[in-house]
PDB file of N, CA and C in Angstrom:
ATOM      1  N   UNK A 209      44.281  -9.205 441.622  1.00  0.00           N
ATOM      2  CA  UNK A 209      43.173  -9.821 440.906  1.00  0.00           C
ATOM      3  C   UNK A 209      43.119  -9.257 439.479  1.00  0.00           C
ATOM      4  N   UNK A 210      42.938  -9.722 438.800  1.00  0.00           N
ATOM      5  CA  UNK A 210      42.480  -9.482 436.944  1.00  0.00           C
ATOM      6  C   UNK A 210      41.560  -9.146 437.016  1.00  0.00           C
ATOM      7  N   UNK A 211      41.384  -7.967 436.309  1.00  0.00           N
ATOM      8  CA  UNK A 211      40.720  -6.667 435.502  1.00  0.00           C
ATOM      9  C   UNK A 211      39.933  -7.071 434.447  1.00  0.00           C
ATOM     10  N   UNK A 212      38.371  -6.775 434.202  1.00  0.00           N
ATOM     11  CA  UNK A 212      37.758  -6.982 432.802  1.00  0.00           C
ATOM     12  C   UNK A 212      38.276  -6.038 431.861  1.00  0.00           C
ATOM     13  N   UNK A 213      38.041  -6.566 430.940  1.00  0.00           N
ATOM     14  CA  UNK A 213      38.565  -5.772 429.658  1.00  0.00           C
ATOM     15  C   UNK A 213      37.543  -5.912 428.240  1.00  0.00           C
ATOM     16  N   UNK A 214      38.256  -5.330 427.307  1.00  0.00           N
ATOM     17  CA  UNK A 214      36.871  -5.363 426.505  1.00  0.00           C
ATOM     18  C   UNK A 214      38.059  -5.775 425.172  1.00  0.00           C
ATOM     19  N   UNK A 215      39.155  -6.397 425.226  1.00  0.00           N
ATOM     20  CA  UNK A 215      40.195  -6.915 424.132  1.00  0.00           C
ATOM     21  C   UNK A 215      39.345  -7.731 423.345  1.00  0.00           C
ATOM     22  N   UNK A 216      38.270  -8.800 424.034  1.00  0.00           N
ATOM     23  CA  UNK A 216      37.649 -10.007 423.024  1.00  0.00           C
ATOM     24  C   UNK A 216      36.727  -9.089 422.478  1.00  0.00           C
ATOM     25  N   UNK A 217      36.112  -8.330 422.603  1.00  0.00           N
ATOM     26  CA  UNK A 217      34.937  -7.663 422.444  1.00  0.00           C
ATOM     27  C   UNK A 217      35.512  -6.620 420.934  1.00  0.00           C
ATOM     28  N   UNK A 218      36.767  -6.146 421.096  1.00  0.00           N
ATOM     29  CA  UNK A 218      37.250  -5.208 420.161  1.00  0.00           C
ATOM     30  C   UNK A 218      37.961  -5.811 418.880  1.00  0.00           C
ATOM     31  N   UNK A 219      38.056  -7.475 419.823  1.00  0.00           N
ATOM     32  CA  UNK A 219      38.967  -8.249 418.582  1.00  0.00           C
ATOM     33  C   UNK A 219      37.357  -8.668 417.447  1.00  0.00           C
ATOM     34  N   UNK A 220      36.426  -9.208 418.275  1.00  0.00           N
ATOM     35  CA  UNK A 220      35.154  -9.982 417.604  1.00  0.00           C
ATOM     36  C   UNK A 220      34.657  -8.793 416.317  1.00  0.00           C
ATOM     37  N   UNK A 221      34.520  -7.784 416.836  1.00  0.00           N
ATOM     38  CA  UNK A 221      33.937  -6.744 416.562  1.00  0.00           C
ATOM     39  C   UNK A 221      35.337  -6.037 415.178  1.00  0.00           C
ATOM     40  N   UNK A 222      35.893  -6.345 415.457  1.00  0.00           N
ATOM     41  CA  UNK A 222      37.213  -5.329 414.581  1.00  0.00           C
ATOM     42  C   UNK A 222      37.153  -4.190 414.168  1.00  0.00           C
ATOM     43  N   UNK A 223      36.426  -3.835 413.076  1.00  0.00           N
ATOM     44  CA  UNK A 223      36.288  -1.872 413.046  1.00  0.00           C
ATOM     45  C   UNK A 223      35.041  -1.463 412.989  1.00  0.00           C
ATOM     46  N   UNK A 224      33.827  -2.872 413.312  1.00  0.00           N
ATOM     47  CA  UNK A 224      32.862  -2.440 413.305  1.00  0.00           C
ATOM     48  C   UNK A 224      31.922  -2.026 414.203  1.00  0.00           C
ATOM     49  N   UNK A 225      32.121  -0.543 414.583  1.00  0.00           N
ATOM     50  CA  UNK A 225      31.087   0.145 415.389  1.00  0.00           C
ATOM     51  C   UNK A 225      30.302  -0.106 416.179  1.00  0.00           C
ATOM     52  N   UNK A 226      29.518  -0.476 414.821  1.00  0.00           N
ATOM     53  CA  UNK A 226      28.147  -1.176 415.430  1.00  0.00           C
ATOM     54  C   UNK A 226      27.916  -2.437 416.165  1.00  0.00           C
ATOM     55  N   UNK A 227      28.433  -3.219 415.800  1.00  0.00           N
ATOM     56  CA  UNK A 227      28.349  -4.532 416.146  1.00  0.00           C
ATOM     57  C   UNK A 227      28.766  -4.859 417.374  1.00  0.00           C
ATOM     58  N   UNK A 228      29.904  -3.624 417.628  1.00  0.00           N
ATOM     59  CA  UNK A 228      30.812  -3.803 418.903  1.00  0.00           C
ATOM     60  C   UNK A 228      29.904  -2.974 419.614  1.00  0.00           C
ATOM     61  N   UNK A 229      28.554  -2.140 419.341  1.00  0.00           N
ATOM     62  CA  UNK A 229      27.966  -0.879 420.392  1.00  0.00           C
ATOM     63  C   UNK A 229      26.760  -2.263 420.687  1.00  0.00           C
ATOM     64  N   UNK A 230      26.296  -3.013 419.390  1.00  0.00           N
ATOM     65  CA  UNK A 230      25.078  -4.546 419.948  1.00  0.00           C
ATOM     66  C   UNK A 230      25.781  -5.129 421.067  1.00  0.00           C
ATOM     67  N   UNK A 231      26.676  -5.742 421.079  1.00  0.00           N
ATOM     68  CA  UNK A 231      27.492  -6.627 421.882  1.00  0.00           C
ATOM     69  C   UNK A 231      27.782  -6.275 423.524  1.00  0.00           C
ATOM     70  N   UNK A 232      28.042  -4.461 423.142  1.00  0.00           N
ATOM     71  CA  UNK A 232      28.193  -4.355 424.611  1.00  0.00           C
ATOM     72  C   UNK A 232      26.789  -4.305 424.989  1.00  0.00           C
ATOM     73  N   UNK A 233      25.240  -3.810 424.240  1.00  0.00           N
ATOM     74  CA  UNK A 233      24.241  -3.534 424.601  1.00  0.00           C
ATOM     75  C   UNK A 233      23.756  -4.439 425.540  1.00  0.00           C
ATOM     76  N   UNK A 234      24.189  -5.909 424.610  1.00  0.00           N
ATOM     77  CA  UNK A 234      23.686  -7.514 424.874  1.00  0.00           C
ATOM     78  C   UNK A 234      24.262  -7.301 426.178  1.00  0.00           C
ATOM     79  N   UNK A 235      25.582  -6.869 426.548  1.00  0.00           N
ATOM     80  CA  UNK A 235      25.823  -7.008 427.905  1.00  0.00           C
ATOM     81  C   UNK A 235      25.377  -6.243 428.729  1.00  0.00           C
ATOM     82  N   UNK A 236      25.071  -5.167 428.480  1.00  0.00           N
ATOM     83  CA  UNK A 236      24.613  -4.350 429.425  1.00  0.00           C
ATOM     84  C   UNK A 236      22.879  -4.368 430.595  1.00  0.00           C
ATOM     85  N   UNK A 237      22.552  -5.268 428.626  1.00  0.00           N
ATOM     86  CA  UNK A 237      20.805  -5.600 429.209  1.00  0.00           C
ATOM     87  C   UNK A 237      20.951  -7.033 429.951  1.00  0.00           C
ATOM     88  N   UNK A 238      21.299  -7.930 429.615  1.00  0.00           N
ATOM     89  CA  UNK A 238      21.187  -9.367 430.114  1.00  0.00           C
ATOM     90  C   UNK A 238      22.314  -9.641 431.357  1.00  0.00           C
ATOM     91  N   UNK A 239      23.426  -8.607 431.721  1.00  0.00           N
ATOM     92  CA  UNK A 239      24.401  -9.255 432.696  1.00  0.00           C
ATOM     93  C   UNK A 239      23.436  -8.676 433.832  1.00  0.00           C
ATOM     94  N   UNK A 240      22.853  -7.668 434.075  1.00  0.00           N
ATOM     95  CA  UNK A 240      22.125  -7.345 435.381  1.00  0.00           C
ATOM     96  C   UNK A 240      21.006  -8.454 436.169  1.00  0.00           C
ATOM     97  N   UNK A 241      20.231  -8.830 434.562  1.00  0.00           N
ATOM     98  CA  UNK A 241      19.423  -9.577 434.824  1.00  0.00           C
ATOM     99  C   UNK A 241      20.030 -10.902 435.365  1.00  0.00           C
ATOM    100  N   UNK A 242      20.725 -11.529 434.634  1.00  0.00           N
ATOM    101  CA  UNK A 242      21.518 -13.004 434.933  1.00  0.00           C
ATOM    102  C   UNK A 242      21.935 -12.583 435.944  1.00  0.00           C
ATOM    103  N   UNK A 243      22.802 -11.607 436.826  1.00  0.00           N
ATOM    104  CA  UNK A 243      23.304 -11.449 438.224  1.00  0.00           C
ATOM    105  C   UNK A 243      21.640 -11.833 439.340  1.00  0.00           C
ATOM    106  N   UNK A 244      20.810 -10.808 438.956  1.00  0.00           N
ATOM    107  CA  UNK A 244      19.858 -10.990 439.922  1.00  0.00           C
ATOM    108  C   UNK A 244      19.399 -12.248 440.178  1.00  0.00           C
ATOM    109  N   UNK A 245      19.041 -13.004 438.882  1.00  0.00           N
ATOM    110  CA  UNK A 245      18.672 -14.706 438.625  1.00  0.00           C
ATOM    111  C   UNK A 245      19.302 -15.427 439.764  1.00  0.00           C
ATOM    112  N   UNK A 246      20.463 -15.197 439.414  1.00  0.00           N
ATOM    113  CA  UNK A 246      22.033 -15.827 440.249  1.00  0.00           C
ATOM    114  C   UNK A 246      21.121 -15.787 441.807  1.00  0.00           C
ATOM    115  N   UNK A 247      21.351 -14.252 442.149  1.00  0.00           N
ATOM    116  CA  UNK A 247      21.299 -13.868 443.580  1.00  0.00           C
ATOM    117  C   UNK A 247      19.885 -14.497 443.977  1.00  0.00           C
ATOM    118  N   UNK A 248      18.664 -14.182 443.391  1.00  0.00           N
ATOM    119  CA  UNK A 248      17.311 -15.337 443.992  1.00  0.00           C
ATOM    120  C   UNK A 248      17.821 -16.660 444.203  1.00  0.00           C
ATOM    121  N   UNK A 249      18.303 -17.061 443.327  1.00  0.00           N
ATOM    122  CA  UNK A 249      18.312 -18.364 443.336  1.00  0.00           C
ATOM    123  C   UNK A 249      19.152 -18.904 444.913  1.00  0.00           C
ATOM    124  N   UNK A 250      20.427 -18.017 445.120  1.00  0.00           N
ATOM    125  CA  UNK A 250      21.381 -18.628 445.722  1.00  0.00           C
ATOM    126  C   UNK A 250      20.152 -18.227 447.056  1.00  0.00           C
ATOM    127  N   UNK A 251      19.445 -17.274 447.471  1.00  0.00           N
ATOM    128  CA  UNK A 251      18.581 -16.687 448.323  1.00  0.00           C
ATOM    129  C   UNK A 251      17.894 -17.610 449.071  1.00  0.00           C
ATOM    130  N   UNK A 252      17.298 -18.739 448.062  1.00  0.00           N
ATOM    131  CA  UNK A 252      16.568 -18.965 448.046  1.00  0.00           C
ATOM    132  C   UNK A 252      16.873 -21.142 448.144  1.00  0.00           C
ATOM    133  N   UNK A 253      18.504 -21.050 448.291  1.00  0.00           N
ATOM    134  CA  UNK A 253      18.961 -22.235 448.195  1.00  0.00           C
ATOM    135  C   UNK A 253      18.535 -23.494 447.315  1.00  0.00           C
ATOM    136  N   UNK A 254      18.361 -22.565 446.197  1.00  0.00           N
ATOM    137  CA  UNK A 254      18.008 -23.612 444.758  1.00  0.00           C
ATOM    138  C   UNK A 254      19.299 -23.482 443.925  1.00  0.00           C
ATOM    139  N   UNK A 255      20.198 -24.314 444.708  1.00  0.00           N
ATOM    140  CA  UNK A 255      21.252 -24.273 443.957  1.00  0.00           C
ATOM    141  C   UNK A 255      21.699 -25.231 442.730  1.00  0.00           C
ATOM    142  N   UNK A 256      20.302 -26.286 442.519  1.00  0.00           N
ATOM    143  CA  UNK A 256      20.846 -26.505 440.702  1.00  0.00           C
ATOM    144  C   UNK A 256      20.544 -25.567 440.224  1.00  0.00           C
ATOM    145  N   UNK A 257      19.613 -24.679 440.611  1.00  0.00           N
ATOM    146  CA  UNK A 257      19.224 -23.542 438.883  1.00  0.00           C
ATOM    147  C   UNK A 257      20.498 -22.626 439.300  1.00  0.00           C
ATOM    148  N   UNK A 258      20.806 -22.231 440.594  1.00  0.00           N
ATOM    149  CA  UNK A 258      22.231 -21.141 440.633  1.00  0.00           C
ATOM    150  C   UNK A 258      23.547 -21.978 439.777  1.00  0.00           C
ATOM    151  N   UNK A 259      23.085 -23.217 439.762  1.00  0.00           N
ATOM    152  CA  UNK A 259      24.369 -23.220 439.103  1.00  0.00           C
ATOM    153  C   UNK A 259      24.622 -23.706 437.189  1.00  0.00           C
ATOM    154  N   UNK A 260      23.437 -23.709 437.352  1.00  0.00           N
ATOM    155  CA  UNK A 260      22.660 -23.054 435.386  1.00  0.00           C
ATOM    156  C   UNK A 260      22.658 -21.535 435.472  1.00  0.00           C
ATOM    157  N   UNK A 261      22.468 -20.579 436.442  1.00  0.00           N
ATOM    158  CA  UNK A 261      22.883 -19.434 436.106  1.00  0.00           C
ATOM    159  C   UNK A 261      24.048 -19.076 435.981  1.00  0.00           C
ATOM    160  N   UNK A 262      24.882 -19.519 436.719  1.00  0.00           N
ATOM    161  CA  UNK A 262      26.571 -19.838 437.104  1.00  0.00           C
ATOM    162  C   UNK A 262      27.013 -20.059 435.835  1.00  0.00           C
ATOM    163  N   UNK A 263      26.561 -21.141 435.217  1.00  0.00           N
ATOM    164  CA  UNK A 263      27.317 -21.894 433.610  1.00  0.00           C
ATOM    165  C   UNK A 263      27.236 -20.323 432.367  1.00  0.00           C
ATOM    166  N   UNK A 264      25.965 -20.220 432.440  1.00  0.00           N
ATOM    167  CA  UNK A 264      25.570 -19.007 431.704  1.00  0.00           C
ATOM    168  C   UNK A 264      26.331 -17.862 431.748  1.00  0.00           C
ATOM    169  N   UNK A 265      26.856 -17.249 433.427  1.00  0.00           N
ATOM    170  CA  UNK A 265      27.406 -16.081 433.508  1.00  0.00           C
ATOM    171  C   UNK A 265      29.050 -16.336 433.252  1.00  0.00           C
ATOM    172  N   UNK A 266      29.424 -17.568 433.079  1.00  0.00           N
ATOM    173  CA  UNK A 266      30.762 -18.041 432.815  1.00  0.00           C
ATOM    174  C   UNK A 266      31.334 -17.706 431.693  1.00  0.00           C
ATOM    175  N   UNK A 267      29.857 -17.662 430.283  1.00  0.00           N
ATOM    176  CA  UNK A 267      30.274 -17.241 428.965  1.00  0.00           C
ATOM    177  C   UNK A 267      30.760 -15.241 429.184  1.00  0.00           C
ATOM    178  N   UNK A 268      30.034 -14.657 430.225  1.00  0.00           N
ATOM    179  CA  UNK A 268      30.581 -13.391 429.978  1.00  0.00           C
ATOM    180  C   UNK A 268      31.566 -13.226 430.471  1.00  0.00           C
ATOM    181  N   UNK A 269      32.035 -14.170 431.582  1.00  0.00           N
ATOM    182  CA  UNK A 269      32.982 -13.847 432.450  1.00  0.00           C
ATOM    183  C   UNK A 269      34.304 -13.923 431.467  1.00  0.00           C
ATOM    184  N   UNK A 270      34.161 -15.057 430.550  1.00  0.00           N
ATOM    185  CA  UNK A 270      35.094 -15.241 429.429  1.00  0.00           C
ATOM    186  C   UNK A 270      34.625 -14.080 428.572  1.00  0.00           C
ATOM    187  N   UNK A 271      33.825 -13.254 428.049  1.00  0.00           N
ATOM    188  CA  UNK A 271      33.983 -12.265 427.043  1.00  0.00           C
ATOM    189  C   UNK A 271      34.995 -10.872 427.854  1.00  0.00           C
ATOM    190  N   UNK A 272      34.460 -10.836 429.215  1.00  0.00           N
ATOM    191  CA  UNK A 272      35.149  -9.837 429.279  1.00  0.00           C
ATOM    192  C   UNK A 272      36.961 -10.464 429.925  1.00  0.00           C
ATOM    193  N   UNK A 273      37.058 -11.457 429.217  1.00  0.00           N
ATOM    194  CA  UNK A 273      39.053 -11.259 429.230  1.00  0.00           C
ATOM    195  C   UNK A 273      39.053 -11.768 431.000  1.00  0.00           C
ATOM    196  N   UNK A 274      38.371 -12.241 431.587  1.00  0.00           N
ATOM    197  CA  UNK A 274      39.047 -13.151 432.829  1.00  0.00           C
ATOM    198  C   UNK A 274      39.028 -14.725 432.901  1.00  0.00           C
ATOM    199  N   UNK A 275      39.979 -14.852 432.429  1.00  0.00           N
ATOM    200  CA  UNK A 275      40.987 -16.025 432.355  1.00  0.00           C
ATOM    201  C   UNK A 275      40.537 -17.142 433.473  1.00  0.00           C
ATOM    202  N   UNK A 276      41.585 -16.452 434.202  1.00  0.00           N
ATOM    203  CA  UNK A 276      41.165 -16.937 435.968  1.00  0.00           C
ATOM    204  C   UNK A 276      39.910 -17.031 436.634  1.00  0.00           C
ATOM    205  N   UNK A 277      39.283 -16.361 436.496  1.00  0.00           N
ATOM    206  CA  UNK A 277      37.959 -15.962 437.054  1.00  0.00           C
ATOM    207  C   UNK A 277      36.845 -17.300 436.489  1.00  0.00           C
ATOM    208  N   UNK A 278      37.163 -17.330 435.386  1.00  0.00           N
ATOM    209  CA  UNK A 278      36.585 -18.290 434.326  1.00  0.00           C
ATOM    210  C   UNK A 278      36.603 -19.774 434.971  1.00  0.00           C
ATOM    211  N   UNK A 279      37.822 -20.157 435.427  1.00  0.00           N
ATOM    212  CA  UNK A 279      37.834 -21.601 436.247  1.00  0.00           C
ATOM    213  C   UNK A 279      37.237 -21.299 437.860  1.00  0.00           C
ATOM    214  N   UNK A 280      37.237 -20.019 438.382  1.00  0.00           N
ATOM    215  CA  UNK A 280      36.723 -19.853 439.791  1.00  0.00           C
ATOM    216  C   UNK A 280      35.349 -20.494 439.704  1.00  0.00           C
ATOM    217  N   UNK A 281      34.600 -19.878 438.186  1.00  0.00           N
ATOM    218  CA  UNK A 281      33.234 -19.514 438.045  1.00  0.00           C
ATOM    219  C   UNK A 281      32.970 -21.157 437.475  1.00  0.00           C
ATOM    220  N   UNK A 282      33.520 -21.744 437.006  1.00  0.00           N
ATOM    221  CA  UNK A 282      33.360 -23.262 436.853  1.00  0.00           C
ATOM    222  C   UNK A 282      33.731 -24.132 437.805  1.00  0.00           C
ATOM    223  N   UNK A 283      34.703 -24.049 438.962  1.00  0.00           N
ATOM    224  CA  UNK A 283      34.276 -24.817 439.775  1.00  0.00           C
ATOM    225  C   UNK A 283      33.535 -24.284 440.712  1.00  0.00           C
ATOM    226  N   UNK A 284      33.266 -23.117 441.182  1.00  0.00           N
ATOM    227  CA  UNK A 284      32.026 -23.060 442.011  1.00  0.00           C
ATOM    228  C   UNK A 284      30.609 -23.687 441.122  1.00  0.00           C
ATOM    229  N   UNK A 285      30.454 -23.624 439.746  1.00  0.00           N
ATOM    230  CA  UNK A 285      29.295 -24.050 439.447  1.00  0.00           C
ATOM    231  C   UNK A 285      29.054 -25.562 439.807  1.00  0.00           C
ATOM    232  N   UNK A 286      30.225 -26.288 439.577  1.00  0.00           N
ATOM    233  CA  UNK A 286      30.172 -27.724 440.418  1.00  0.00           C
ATOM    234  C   UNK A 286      29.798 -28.211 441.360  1.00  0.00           C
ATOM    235  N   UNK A 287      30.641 -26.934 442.583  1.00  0.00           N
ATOM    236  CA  UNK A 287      30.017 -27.098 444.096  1.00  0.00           C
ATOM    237  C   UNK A 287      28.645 -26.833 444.272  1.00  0.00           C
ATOM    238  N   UNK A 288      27.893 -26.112 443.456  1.00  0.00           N
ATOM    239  CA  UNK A 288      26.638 -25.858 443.671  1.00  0.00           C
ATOM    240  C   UNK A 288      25.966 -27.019 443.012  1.00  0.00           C
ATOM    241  N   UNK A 289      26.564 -27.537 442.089  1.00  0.00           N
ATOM    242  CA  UNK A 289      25.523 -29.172 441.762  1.00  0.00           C
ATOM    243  C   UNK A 289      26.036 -30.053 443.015  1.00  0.00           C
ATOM    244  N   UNK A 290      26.712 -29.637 444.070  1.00  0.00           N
ATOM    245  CA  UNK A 290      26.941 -30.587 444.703  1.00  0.00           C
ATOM    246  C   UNK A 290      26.361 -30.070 446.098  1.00  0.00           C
ATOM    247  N   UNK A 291      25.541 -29.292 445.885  1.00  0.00           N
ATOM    248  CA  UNK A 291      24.972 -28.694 447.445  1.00  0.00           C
ATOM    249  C   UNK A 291      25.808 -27.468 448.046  1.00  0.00           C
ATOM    250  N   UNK A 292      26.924 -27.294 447.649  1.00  0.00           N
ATOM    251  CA  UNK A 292      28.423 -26.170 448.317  1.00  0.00           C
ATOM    252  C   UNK A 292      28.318 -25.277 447.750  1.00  0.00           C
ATOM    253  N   UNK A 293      28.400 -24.153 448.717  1.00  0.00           N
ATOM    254  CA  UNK A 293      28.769 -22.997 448.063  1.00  0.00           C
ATOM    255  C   UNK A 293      29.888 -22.835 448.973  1.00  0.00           C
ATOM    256  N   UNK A 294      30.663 -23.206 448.438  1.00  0.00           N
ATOM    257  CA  UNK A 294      32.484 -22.938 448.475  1.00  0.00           C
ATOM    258  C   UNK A 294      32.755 -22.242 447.373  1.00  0.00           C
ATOM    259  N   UNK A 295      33.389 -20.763 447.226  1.00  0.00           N
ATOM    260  CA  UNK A 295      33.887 -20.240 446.418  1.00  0.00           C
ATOM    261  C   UNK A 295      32.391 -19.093 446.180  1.00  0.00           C
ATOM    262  N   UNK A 296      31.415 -19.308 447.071  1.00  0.00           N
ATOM    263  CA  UNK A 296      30.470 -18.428 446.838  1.00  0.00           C
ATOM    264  C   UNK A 296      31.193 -16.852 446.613  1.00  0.00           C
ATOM    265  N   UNK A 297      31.823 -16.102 447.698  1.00  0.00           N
ATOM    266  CA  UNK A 297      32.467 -14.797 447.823  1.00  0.00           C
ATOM    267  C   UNK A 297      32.939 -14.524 446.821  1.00  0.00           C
ATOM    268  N   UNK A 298      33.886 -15.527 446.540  1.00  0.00           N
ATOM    269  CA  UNK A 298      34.627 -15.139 445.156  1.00  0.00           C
ATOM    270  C   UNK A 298      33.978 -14.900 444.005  1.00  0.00           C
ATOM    271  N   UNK A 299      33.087 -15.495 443.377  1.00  0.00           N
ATOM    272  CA  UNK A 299      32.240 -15.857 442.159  1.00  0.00           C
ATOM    273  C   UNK A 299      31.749 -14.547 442.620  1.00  0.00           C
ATOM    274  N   UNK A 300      30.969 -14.175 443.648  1.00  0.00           N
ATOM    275  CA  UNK A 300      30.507 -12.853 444.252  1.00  0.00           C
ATOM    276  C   UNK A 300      31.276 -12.056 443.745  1.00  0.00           C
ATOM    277  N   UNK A 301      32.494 -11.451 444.228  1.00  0.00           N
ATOM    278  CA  UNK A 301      33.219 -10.457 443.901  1.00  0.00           C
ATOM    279  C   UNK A 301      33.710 -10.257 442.158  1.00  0.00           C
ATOM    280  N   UNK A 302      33.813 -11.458 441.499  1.00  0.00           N
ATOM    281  CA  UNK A 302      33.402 -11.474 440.390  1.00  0.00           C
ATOM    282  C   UNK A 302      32.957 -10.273 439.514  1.00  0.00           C
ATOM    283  N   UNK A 303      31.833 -10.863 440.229  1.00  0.00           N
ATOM    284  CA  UNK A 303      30.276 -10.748 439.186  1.00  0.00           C
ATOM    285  C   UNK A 303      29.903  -9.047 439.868  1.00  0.00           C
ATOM    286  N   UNK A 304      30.470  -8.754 440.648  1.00  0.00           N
ATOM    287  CA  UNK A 304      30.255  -7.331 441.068  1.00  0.00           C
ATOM    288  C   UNK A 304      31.501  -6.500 439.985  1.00  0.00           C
ATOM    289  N   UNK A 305      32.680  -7.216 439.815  1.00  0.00           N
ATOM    290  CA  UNK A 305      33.704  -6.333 439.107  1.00  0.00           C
ATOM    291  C   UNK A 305      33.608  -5.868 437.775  1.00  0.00           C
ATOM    292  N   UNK A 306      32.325  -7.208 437.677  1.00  0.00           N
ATOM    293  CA  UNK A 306      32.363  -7.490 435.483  1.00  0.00           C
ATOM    294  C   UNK A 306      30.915  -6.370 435.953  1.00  0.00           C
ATOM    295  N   UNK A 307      30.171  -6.157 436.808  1.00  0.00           N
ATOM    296  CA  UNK A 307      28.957  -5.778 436.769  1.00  0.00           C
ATOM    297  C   UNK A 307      29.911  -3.627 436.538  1.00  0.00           C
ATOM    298  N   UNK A 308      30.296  -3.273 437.769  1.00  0.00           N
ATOM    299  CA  UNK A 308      31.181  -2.305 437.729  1.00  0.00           C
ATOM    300  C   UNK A 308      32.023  -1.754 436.273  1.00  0.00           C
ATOM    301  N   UNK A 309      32.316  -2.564 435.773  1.00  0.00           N
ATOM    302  CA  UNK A 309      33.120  -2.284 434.219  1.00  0.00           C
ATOM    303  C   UNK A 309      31.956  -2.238 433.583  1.00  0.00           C
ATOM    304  N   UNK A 310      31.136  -3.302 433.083  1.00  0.00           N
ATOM    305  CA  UNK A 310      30.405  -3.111 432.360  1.00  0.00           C
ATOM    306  C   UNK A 310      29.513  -1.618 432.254  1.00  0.00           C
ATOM    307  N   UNK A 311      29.014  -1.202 433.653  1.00  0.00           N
ATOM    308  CA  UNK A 311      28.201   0.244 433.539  1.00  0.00           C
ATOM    309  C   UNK A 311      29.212   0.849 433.284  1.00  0.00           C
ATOM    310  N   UNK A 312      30.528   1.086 433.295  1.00  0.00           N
ATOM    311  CA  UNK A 312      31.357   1.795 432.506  1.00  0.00           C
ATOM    312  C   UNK A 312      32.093   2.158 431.173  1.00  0.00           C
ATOM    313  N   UNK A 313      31.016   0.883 430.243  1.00  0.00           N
ATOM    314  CA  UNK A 313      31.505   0.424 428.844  1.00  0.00           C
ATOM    315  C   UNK A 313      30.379   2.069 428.107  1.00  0.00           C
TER     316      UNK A 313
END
C-alpha cells in the first residue's frame, strides 16, 4: 500500500517555513475533525452527507501524495450517493494512515 508523504506540501511551500508550518497546522486541526464528521455520519447511515465528507477528505488524501488512494476515496464517495458502502474498510484504513502520519508531521 502507498505511504503519505509530505512531497506536495514541501513542493507548494518551497523554502517557506512558515507557510509550510500553516499548511500542516490546517491539517492537523481540520483532518481530525473531517474524520469524526465522516465516522457520525457513516454511524448514523446518512450517507449523502458521508459522502460530502468523503469529497472533502479526498482533497487531503491528494495533498498528502496518495495517488491511488485518491480514486479508492472517489469511488467509494459514489457508492455512498448510491446507498453502498463498498469500499467502506478501505477508505477506513485510509483515513487512519493519513490520520497516523499526519500526528507525526
Amino acid at each position: 500500500m502507498e505511504q503519505p508523504n509530505s512531497n506536495y506540501i514541501n513542493q507548494l511551500s518551497g523554502d517557506n517555513e512558515e507557510f509550510k508550518a500553516k499548511i500542516i497546522g490546517i491539517l492537523k486541526r481540520e483532518l481530525p475533525e473531517e474524520v469524526a464528521l465522516y465516522q457520525n455520519q457513516i454511524k448514523t447511515k446518512n450517507y449523502k452527507l458521508a459522502a460530502e465528507s468523503v469529497h472533502k477528505l479526498k482533497h487531503k488524501v491528494s495533498i498528502l501524495g496518495l495517488e491511488k488512494s485518491y480514486y479508492i476515496a472517489e469511488e467509494y464517495e459514489d457508492n455512498l450517493k448510491e446507498q453502498s458502502t463498498i469500499l467502506q474498510s478501505e477508505f477506513e484504513s485510509i483515513l487512519k494512515m493519513m490520520q497516523d502520519f499526519v500526528d507525526k508531521l
